[in-house]
CSV table of C-alpha atoms in Angstrom, one decimal:
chain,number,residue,atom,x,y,z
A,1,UNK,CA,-70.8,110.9,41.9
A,2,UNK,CA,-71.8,114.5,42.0
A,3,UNK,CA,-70.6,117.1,44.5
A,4,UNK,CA,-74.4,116.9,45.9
A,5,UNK,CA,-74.5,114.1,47.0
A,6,UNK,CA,-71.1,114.6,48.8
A,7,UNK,CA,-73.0,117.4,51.0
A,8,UNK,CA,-75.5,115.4,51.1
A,9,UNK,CA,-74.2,112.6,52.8
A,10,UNK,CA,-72.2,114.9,55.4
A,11,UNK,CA,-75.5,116.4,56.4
A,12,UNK,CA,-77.1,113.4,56.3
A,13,UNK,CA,-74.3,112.3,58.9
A,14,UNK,CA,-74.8,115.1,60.8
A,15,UNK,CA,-78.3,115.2,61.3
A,16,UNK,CA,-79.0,110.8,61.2
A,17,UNK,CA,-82.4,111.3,60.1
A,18,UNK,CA,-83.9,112.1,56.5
A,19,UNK,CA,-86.2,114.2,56.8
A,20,UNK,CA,-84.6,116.9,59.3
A,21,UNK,CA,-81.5,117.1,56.7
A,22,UNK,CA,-83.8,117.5,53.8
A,23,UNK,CA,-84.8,120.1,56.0
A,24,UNK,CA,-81.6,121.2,56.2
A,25,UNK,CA,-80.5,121.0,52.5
A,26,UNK,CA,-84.3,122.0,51.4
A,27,UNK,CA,-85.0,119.5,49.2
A,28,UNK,CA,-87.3,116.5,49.4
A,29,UNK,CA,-87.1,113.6,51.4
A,30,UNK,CA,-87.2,111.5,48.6
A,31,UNK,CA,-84.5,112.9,46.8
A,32,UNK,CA,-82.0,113.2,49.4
A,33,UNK,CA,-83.0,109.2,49.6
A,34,UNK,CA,-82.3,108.7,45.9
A,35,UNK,CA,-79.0,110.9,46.0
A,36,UNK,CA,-77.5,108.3,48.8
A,37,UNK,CA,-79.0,105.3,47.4
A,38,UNK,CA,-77.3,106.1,43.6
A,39,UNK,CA,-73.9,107.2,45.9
A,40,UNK,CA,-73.7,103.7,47.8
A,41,UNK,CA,-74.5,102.1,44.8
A,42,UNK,CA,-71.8,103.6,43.3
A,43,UNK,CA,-69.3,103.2,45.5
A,44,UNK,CA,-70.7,99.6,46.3
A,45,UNK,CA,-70.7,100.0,49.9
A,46,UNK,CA,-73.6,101.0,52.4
A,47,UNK,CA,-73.0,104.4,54.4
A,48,UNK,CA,-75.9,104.2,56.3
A,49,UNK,CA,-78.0,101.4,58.3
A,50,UNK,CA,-81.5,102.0,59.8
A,51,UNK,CA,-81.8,102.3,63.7
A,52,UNK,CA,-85.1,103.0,64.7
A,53,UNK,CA,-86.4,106.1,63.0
A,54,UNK,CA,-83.2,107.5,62.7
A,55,UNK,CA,-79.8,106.5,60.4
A,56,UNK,CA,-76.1,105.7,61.9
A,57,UNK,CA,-73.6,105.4,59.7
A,58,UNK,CA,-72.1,102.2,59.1
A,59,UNK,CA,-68.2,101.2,59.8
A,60,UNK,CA,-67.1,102.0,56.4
A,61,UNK,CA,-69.6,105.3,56.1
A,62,UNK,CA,-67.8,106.7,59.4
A,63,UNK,CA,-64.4,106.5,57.3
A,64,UNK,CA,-65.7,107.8,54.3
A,65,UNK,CA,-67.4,110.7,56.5
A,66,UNK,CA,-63.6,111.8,57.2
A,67,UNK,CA,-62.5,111.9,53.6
A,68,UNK,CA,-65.5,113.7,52.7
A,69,UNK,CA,-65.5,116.5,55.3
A,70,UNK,CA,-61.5,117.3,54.2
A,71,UNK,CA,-62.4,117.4,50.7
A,72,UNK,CA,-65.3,119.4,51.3
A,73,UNK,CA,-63.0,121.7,53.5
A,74,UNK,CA,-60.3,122.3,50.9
A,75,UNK,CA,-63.2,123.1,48.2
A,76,UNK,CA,-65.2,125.8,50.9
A,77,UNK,CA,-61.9,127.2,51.6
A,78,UNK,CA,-61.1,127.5,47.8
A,79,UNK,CA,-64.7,129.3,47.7
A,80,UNK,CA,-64.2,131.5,50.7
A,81,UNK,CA,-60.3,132.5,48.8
A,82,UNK,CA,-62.3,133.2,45.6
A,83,UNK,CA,-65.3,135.2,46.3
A,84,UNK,CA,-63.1,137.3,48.8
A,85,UNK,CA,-60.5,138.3,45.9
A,86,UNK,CA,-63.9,139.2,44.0
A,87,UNK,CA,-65.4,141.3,47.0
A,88,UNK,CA,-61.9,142.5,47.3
A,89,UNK,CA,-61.2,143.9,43.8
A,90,UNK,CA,-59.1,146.2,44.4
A,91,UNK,CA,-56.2,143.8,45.6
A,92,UNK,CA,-55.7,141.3,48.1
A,93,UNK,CA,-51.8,140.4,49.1
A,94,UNK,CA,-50.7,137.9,51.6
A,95,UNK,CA,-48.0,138.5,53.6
A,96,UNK,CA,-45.6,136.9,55.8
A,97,UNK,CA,-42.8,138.6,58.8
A,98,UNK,CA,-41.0,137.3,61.7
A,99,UNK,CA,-42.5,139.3,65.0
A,100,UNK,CA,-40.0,141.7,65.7
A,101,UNK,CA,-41.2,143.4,62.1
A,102,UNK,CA,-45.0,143.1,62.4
A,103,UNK,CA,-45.3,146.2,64.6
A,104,UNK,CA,-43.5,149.4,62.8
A,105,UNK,CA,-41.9,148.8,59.6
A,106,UNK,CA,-44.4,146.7,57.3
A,107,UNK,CA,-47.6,148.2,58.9
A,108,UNK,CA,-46.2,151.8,57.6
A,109,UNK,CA,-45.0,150.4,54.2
A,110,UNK,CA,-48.8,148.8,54.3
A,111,UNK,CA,-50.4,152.3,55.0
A,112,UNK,CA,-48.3,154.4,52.3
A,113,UNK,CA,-48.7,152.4,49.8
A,114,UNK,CA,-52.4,152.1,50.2
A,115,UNK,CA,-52.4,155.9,49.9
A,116,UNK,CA,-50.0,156.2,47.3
A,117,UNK,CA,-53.0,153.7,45.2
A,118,UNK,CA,-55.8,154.8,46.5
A,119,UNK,CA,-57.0,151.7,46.8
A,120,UNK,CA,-58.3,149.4,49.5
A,121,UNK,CA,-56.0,146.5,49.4
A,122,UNK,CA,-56.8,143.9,51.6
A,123,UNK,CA,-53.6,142.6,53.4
A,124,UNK,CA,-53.1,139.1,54.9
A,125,UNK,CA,-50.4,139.0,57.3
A,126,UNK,CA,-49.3,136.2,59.3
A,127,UNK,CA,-46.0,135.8,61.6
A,128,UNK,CA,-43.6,132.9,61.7
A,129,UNK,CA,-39.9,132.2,61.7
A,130,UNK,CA,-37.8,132.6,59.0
A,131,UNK,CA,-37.8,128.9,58.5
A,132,UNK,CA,-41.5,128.6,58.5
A,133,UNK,CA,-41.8,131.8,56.5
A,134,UNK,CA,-39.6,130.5,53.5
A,135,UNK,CA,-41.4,127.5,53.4
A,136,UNK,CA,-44.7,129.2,53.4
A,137,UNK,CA,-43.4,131.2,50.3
A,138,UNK,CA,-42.2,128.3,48.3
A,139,UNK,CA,-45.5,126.3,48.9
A,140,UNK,CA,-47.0,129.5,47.2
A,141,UNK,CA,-49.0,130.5,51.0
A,142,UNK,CA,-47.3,134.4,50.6
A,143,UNK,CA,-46.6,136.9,48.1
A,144,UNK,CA,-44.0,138.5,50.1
A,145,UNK,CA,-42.2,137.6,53.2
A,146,UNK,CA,-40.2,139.8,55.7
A,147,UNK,CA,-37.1,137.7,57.4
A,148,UNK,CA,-33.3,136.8,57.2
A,149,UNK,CA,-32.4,136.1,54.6
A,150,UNK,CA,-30.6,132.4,53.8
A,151,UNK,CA,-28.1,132.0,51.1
A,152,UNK,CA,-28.8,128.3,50.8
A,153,UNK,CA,-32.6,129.2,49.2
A,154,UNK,CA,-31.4,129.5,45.7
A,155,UNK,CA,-35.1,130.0,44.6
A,156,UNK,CA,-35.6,132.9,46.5
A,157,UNK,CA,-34.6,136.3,45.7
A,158,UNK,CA,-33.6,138.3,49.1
A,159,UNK,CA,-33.3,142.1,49.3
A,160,UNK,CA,-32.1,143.8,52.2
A,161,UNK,CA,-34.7,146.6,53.6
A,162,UNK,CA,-33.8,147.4,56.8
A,163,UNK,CA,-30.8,146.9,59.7
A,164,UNK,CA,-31.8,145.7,63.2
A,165,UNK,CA,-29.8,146.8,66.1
A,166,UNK,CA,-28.9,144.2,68.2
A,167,UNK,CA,-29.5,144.2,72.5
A,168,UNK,CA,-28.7,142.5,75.4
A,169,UNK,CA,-32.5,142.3,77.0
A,170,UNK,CA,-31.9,141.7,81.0
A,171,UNK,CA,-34.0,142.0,84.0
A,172,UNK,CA,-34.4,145.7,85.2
A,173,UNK,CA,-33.0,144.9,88.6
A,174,UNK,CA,-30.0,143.3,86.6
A,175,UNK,CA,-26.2,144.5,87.2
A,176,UNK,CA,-26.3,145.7,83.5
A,177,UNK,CA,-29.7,147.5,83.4
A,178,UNK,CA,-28.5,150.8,84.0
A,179,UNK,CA,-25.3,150.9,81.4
A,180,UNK,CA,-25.0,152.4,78.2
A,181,UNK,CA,-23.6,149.3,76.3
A,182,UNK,CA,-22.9,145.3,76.9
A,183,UNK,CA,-19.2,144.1,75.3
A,184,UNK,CA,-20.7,140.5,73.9
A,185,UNK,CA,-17.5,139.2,76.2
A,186,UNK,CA,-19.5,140.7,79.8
A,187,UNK,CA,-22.4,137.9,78.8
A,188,UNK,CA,-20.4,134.7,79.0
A,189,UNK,CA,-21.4,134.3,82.9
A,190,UNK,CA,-25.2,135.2,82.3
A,191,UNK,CA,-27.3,133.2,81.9
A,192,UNK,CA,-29.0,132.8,78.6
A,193,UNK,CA,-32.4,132.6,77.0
A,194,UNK,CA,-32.3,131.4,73.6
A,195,UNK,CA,-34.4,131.3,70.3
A,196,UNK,CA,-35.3,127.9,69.4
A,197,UNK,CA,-33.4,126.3,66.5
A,198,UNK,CA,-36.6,127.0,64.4
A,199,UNK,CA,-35.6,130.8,64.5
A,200,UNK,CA,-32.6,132.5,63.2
A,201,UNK,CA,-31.4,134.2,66.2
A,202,UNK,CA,-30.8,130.8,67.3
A,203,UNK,CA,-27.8,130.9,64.2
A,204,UNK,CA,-27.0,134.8,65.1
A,205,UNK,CA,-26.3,134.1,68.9
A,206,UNK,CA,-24.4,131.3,68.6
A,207,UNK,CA,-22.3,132.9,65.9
A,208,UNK,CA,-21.4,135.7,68.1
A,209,UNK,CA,-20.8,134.0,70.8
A,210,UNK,CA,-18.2,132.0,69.0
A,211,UNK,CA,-17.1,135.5,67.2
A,212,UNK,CA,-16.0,136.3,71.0
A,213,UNK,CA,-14.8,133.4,71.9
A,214,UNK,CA,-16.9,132.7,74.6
A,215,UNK,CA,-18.8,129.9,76.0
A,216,UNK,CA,-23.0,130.5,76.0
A,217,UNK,CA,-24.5,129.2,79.2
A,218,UNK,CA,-28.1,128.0,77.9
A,219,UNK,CA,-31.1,128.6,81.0
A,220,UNK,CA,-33.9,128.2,78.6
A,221,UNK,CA,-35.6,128.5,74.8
A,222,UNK,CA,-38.7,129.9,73.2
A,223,UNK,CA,-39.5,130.5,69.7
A,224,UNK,CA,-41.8,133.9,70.4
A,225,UNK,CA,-40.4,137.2,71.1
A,226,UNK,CA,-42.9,138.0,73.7
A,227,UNK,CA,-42.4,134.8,75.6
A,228,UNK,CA,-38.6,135.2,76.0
A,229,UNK,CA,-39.3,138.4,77.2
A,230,UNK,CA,-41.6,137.4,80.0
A,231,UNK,CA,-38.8,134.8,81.0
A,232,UNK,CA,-36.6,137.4,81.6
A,233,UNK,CA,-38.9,139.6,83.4
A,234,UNK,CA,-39.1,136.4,85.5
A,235,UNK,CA,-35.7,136.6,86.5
A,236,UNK,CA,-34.7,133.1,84.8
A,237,UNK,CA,-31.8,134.8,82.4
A,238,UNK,CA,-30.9,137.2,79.7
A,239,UNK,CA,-31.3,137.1,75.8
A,240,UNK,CA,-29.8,138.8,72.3
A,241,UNK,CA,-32.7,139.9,70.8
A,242,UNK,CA,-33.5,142.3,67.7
A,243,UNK,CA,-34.5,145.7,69.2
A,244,UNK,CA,-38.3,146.3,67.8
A,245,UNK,CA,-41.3,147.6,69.6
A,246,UNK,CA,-42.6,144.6,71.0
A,247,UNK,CA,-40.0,143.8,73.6
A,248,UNK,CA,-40.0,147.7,74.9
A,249,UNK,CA,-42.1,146.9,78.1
A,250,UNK,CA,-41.6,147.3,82.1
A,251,UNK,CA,-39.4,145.2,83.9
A,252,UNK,CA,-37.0,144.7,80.9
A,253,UNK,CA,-33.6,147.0,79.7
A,254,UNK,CA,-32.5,146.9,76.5
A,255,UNK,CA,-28.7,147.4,76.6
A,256,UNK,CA,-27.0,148.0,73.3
A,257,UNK,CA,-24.3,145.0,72.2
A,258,UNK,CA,-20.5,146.4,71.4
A,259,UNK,CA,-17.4,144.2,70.3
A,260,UNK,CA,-19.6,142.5,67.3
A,261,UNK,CA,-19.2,142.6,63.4
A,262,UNK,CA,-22.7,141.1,62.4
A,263,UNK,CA,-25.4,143.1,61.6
A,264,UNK,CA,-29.0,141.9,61.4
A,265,UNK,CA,-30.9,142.4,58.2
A,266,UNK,CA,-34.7,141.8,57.5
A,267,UNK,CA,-34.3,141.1,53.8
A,268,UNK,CA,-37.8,141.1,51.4
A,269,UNK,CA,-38.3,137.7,50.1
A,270,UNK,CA,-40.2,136.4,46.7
A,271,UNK,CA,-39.8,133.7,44.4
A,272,UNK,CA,-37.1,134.3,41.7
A,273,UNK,CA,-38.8,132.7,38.8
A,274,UNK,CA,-42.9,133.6,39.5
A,275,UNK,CA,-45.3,135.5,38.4
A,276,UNK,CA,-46.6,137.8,41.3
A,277,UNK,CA,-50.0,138.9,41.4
A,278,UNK,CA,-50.6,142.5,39.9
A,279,UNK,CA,-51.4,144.1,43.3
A,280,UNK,CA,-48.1,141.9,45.3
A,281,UNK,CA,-46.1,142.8,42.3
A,282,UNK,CA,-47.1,146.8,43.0
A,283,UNK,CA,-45.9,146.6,46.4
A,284,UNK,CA,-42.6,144.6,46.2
A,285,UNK,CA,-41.8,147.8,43.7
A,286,UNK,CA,-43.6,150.4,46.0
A,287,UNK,CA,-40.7,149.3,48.8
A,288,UNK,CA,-37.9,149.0,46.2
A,289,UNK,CA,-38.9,152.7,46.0
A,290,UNK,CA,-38.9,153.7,49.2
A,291,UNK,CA,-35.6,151.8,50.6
A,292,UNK,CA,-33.7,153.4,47.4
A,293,UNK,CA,-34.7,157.1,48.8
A,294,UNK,CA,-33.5,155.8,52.5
């Protein structure tokens, strides 16, 4: 078996005739006939059967189609990761941030230290929770990730880079929308929109609820930033929320929180005991750099 006469046989599927996929494939008609004939021998099975002029594939052919197209997936993606770190030879990082960082902080970190290089890096960045974003990192999917840090991931070295103040988001015709500053204590009647359990401001909020000693009355959940902010805009409740650019929009105050002790850090994140790539490696000290002059 020959990685041939695995395309072979998806476009053969495709198409169900032989010669519009040799077409296809430009080669012969009678070798795209021998390549499936020496596969199904060698797997000892037939793929395809005969109906009319055309080919259907046969029970066991339509499961082998779905291993094939997954293999042949994972190998075109492996191709399309290789020849864009060759067209990209300057450097190609992949990055991972919760929301509330992908609009300010990283994108001018990004920008700097491409001038600082001279170099055009290429940059992958994707968004997730800091749940989803560790894992990412430890199944080797990031360079770098931008989140809370947890204490538990022992692998995972976490370096503090910037604070995150802390707001009570409410609805702009809300009794709180015109004041300076929320006591955490003023929130135990309101009703409450909460990050999913997924998220780590699922763990802040309930910790400073219980700081207060107050009871959080629960009116809904979401996982995204943007979506919690349209519930409140809605009128369904109120939410603690990391102040960042994305949540400034109409219909929504953003009240500063008093009477609280936690402070919320995005930490850097990277494997402990893993070689970086040159170019990831280059960055993670460009930002050491700049946080130590901060």
């Amino acid at each position: 078996m020959n990685l041939n006469q695995l395309y072979y046989f998806r476009t053969l599927a495709d198409y169900e005739h032989y010669t519009r996929a040799a077409e296809e494939l430009h080669i012969t008609q009678p070798t795209l006939s021998k390549a499936i004939s020496s596969l199904e021998q060698e797997l000892g099975a037939y793929l395809f059967e005969k109906k009319g002029r055309n080919v259907v594939l046969t029970k066991q052919g339509k499961h082998y189609l779905e291993y094939v197209k997954a293999a042949l997936s994972e190998l075109e993606r492996g191709n399309d990761y290789l020849r864009k770190e060759q067209a990209m030879a300057e450097g190609y990082i992949d990055l991972g941030m919760v929301t509330s960082v992908e609009y300010d902080m990283v994108p001018r970190w990004i920008q700097s230290f491409r001038e600082s290089t001279g170099k055009k890096i290429f940059f992958s960045c994707k968004t997730g929770t800091s749940r989803q974003l560790i894992n990412g990192l430890k199944e080797n999917q990031f360079d770098l990730i931008f989140c809370t840090a947890i204490s538990s991931e022992t692998q995972i070295e976490f370096v503090p880079v910037f604070e995150q103040l802390l707001v009570a988001a409410v609805p702009v015709g809300h009794r709180f929308a015109c004041r300076k500053s929320i006591h955490i204590q003023e929130l135990e009647p309101e009703n409450i929109i909460i990050h999913t359990r997924s998220s780590s401001m699922w763990d802040i909020t309930n910790q400073l609820y219980r700081e207060a000693g107050v009871t959080i009355r629960v009116a809904g959940e979401a996982e995204e930033d943007r979506t919690i902010i349209g519930m409140i805009r809605a009128g369904i409740g109120c939410a603690i929320m990391t102040d960042n650019p994305e949540i400034h929009t109409d219909g929504v105050a953003l009240i500063p929180l008093t009477g609280i002790s936690f402070q919320r850090y995005i930490s850097m994140g990277y494997r402990k005991h893993q070689a970086r790539p040159y170019m990831a490696e280059q960055f993670r000290k460009h930002i050491m750099d700049a946080i130590s002059l901060t």
